[in-house]
PDB file of C-alpha atoms in Angstrom:
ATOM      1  CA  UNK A   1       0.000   0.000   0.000  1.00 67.00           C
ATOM      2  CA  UNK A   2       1.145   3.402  -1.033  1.00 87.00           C
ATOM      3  CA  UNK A   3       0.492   7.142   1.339  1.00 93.00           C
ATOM      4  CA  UNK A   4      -3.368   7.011   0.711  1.00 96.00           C
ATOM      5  CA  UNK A   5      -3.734   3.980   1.965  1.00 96.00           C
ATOM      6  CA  UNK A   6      -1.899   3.457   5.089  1.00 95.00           C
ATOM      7  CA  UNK A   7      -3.396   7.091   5.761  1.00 96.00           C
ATOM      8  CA  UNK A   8      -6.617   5.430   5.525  1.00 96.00           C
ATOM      9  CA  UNK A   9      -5.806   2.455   7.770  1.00 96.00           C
ATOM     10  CA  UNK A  10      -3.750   4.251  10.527  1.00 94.00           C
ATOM     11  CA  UNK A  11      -6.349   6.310  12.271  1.00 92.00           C
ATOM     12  CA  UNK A  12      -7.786   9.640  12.127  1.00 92.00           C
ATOM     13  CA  UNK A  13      -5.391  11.764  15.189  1.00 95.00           C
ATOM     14  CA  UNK A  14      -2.671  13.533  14.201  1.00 95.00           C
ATOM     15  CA  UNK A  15      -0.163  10.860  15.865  1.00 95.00           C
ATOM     16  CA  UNK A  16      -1.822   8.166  13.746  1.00 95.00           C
ATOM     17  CA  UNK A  17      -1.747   9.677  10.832  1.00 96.00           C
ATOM     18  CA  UNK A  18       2.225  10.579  11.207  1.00 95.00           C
ATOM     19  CA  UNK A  19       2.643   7.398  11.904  1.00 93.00           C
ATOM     20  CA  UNK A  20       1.175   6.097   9.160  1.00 95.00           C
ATOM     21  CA  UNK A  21       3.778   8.450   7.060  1.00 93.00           C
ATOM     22  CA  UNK A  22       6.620   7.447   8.858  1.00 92.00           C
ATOM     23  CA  UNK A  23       6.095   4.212   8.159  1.00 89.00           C
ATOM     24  CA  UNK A  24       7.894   4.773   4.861  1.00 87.00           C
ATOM     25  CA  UNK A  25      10.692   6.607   6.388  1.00 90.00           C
ATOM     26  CA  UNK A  26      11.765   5.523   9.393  1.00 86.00           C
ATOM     27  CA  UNK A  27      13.911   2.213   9.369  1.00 89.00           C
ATOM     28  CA  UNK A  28      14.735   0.288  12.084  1.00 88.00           C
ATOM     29  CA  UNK A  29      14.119  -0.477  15.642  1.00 89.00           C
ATOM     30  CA  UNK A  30      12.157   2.226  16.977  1.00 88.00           C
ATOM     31  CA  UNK A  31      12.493   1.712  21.169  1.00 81.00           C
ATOM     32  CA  UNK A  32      11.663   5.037  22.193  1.00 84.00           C
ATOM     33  CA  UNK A  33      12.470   6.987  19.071  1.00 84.00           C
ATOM     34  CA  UNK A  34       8.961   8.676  18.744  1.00 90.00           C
ATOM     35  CA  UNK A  35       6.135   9.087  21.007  1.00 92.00           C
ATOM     36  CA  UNK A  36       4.298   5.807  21.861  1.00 93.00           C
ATOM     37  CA  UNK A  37       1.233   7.164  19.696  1.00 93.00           C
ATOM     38  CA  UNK A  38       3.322   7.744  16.553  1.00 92.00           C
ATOM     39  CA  UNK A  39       5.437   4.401  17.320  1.00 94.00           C
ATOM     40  CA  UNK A  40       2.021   1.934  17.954  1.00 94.00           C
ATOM     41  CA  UNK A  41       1.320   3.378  13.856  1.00 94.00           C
ATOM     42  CA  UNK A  42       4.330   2.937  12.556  1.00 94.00           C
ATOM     43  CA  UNK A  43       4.712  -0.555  13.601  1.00 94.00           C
ATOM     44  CA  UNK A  44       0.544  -0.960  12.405  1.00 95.00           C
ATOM     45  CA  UNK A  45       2.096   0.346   8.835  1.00 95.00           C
ATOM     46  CA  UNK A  46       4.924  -2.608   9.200  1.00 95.00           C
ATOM     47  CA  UNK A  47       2.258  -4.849  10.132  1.00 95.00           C
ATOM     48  CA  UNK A  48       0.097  -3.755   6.992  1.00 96.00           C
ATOM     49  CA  UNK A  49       3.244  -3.977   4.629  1.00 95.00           C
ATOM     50  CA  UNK A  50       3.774  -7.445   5.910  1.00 95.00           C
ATOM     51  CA  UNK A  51       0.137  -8.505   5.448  1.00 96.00           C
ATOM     52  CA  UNK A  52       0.006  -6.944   2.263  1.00 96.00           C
ATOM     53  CA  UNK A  53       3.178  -8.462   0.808  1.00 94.00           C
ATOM     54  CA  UNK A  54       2.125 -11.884   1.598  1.00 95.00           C
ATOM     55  CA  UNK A  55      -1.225 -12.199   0.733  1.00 97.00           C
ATOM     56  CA  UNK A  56      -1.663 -14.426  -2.273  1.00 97.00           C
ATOM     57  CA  UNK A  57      -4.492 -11.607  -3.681  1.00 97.00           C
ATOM     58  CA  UNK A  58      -1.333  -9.528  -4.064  1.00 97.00           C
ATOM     59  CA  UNK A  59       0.910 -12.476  -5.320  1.00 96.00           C
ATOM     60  CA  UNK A  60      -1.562 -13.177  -8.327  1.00 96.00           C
ATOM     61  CA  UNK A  61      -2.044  -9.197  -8.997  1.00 97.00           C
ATOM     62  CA  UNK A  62       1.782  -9.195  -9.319  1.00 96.00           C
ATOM     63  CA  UNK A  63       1.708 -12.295 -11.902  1.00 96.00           C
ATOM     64  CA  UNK A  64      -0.349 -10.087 -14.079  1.00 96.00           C
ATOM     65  CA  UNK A  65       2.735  -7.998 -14.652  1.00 95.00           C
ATOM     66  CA  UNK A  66       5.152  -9.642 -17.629  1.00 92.00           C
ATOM     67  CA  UNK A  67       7.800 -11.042 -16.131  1.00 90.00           C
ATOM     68  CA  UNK A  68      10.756  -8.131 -17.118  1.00 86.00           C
ATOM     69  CA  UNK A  69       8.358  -6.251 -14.845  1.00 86.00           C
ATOM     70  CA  UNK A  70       7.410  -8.148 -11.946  1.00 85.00           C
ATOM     71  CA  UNK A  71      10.571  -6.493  -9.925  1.00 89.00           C
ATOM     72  CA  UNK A  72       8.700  -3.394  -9.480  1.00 91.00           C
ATOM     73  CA  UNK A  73       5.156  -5.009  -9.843  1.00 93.00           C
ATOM     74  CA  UNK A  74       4.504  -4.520  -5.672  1.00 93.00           C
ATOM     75  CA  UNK A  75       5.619  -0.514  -6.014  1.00 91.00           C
ATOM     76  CA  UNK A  76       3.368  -0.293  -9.233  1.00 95.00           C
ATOM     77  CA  UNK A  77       0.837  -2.174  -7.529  1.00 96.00           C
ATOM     78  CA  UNK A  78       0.929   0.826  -4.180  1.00 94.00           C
ATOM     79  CA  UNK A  79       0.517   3.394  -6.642  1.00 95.00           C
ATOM     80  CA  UNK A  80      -2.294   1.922  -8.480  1.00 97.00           C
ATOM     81  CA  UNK A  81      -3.983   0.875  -5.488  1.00 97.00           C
ATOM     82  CA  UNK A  82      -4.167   4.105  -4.232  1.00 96.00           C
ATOM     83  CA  UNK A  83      -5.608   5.438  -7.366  1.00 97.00           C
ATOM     84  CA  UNK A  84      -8.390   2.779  -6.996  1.00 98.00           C
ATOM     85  CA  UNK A  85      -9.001   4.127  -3.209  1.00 98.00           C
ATOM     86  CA  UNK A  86      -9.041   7.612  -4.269  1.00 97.00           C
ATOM     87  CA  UNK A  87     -11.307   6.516  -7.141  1.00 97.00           C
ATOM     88  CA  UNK A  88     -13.717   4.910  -5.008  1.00 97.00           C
ATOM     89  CA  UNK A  89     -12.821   6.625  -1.856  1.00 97.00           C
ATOM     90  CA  UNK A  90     -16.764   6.514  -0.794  1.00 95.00           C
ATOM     91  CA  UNK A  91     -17.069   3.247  -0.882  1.00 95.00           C
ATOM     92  CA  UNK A  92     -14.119   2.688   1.632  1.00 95.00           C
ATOM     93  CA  UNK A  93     -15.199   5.783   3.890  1.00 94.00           C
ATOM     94  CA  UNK A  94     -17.733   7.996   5.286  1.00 92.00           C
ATOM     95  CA  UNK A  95     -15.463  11.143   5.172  1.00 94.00           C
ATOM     96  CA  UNK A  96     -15.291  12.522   1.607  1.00 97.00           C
ATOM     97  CA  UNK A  97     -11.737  12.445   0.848  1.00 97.00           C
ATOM     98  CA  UNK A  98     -11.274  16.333   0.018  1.00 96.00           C
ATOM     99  CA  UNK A  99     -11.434  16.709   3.728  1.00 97.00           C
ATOM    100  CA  UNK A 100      -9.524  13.319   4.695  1.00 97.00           C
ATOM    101  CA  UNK A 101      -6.502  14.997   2.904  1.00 97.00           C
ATOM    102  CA  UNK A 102      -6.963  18.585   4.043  1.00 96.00           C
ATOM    103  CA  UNK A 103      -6.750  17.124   7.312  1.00 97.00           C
ATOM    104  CA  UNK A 104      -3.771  15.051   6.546  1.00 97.00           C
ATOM    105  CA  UNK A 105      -1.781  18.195   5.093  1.00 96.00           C
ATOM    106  CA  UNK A 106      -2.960  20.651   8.348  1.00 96.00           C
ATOM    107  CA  UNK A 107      -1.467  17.689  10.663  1.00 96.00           C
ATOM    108  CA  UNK A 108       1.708  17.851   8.901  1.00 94.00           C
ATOM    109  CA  UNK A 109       2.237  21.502   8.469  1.00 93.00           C
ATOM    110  CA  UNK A 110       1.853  21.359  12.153  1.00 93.00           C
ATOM    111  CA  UNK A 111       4.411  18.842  12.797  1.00 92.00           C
ATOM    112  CA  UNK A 112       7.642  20.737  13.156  1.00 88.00           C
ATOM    113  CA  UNK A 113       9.831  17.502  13.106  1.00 88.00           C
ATOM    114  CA  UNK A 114       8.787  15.470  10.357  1.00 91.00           C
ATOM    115  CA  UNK A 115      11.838  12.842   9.771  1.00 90.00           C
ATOM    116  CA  UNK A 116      14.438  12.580   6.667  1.00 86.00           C
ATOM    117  CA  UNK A 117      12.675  12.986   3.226  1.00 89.00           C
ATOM    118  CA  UNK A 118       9.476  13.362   4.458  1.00 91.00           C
ATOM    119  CA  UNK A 119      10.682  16.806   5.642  1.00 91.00           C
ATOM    120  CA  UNK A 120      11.469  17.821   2.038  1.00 91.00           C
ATOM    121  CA  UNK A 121       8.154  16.050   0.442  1.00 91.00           C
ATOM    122  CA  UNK A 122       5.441  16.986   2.660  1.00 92.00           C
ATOM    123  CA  UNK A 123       5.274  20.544   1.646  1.00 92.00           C
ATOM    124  CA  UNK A 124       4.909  19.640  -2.388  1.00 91.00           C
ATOM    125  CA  UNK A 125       2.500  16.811  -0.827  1.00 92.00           C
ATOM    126  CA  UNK A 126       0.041  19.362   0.246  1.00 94.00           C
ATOM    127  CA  UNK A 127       0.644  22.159  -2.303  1.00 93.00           C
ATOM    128  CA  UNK A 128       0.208  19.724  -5.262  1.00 92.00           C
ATOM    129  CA  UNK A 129      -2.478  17.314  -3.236  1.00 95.00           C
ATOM    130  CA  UNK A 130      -0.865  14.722  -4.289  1.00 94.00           C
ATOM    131  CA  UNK A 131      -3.223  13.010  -2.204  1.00 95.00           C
ATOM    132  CA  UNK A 132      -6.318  13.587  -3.621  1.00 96.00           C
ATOM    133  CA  UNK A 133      -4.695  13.836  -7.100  1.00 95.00           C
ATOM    134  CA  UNK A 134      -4.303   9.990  -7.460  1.00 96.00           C
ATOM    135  CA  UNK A 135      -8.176   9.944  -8.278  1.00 96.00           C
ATOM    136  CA  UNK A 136      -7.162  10.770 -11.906  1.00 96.00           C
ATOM    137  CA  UNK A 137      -5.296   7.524 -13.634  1.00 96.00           C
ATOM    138  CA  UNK A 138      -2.884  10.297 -15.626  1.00 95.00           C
ATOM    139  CA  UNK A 139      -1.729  11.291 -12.088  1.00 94.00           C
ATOM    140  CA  UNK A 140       0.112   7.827 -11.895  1.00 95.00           C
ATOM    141  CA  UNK A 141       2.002   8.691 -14.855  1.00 94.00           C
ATOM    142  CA  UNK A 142       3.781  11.418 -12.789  1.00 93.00           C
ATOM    143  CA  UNK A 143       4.100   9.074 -10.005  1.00 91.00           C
ATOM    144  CA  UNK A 144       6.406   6.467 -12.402  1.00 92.00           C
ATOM    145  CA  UNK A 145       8.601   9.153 -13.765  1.00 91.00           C
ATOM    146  CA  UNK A 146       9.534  10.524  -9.684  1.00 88.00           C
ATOM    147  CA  UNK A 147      10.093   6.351  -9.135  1.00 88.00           C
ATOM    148  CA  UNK A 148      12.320   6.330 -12.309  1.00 88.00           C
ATOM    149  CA  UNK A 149      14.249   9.067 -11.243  1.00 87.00           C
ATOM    150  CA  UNK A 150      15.026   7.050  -7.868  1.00 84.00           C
ATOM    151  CA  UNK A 151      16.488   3.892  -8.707  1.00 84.00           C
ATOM    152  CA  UNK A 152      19.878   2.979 -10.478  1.00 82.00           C
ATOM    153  CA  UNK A 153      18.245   1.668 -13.737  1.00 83.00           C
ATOM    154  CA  UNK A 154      15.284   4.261 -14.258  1.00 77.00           C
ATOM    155  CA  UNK A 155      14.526   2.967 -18.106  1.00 84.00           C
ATOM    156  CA  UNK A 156      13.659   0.380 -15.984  1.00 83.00           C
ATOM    157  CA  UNK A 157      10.236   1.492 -15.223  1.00 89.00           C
ATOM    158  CA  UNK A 158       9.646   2.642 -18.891  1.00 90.00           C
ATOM    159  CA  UNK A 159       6.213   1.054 -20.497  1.00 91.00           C
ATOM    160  CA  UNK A 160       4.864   0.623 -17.088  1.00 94.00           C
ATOM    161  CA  UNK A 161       2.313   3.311 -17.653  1.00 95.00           C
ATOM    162  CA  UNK A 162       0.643   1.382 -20.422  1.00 95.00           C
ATOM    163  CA  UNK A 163       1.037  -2.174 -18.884  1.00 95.00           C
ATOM    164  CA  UNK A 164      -1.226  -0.630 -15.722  1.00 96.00           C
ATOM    165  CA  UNK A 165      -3.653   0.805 -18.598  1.00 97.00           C
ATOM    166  CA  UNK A 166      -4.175  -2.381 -19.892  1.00 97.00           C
ATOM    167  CA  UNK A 167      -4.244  -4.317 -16.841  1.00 97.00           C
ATOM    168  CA  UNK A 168      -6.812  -1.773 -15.454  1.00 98.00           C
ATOM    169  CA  UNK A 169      -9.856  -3.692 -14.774  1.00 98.00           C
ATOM    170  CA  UNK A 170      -7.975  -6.762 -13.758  1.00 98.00           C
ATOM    171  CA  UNK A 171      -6.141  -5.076 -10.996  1.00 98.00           C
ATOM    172  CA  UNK A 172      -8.768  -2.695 -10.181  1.00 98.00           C
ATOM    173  CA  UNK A 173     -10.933  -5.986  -8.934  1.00 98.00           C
ATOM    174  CA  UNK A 174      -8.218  -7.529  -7.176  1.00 98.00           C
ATOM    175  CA  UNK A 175      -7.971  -3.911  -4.860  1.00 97.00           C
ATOM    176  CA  UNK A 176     -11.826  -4.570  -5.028  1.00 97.00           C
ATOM    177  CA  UNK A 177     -11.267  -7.973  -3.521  1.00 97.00           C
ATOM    178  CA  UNK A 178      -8.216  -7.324  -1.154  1.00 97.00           C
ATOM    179  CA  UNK A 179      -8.945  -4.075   0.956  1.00 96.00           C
ATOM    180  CA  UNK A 180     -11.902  -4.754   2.681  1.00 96.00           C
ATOM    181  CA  UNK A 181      -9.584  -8.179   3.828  1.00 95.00           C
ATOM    182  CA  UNK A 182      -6.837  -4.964   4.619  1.00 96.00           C
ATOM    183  CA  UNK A 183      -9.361  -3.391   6.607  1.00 94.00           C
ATOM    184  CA  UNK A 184     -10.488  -5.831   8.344  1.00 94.00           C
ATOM    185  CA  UNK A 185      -6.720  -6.977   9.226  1.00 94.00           C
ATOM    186  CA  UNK A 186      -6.114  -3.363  10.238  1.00 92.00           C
ATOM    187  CA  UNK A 187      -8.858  -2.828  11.933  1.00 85.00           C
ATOM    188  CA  UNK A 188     -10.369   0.231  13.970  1.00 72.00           C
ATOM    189  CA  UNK A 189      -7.530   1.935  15.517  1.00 60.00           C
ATOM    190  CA  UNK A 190      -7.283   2.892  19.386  1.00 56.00           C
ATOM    191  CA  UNK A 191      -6.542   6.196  20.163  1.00 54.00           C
ATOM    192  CA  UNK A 192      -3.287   5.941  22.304  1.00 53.00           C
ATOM    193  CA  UNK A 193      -2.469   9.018  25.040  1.00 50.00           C
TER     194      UNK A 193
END
């Protein structure tokens, strides 16, 4: 699962939904690194990688990808989720998501300690709502090209665009089939003081 996602999953207070974030950029043991509240969701987003990764829903959306591919079919697969959440956000929650991410972006523009790249993303994240932005399919486009541009072999990545347009409906119904099973496994989050 990709930001939108784990957002989704983590909780709805601020410490949850940093959490959530961090998730992505914090390695490690964590012992005491963060506040218990912020810790409990980072270790929930772990938990969801984990479930996520080894689910065979996700193993069999993965095959779907030609083989030359299937190294980055689990990133692709994040980013496309989250354009099938955003997509369908109201089927997935009562909030409508224009005011899911607002809240998101005022919760970090608050945080004055946001860790390692984060730091330098989170602005653009709100200005550009990158968020709410993955509603629209061509948003994923953009997406690939800031992937390419972060691994050693970026031509890797090229075509990807139109392998996800043509495996469109196939993949959207495996995110139909898998995240109620995600939100189930996450389940409601406690609030943590």
């Amino acid at each position: 699962m990709n930001y939108l996602a784990h957002l989704h999953l983590g909780g709805s207070q601020p410490a949850q939904l940093l959490g959530s974030l961090y998730g992505d950029f914090v390695k490690g043991p964590l012992a005491g690194r963060w506040p218990a509240d912020i810790e409990a969701a980072i270790r929930l987003h772990r938990r969801i990688d984990a479930f996520t990764d080894s689910h065979p829903l996700i193993t069999q959306a993965k095959l779907r990808f030609p083989s030359e591919r299937r190294r980055f079919a689990g990133i692709l697969l994040d980013v496309f989720f989250d354009h099938c959440l955003a997509r369908d956000w109201n089927l997935y929650a009562a909030e409508p998501l224009d005011a899911f991410t607002r809240h998101v972006y005022q919760v970090l523009v608050a945080e004055p300690q946001l860790p390692g790249r984060l730091a330098l993303i989170a602005p653009r994240m709100a200005a550009q709502d990158w968020l709410g932005s993955y509603r629209e399919f061509e948003t994923l486009e953009l997406v690939i090209a800031g992937m390419s541009r972060r691994i050693s072999r970026p031509e890797a990545l090229d075509g990807a665009m139109a392998e996800l347009e043509a495996l469109y409906r196939p993949l959207s119904d495996d995110f139909r089939q898998f995240y109620p099973l995600l939100q189930q496994f996450a389940g409601p989050q406690p609030i943590i003081d």
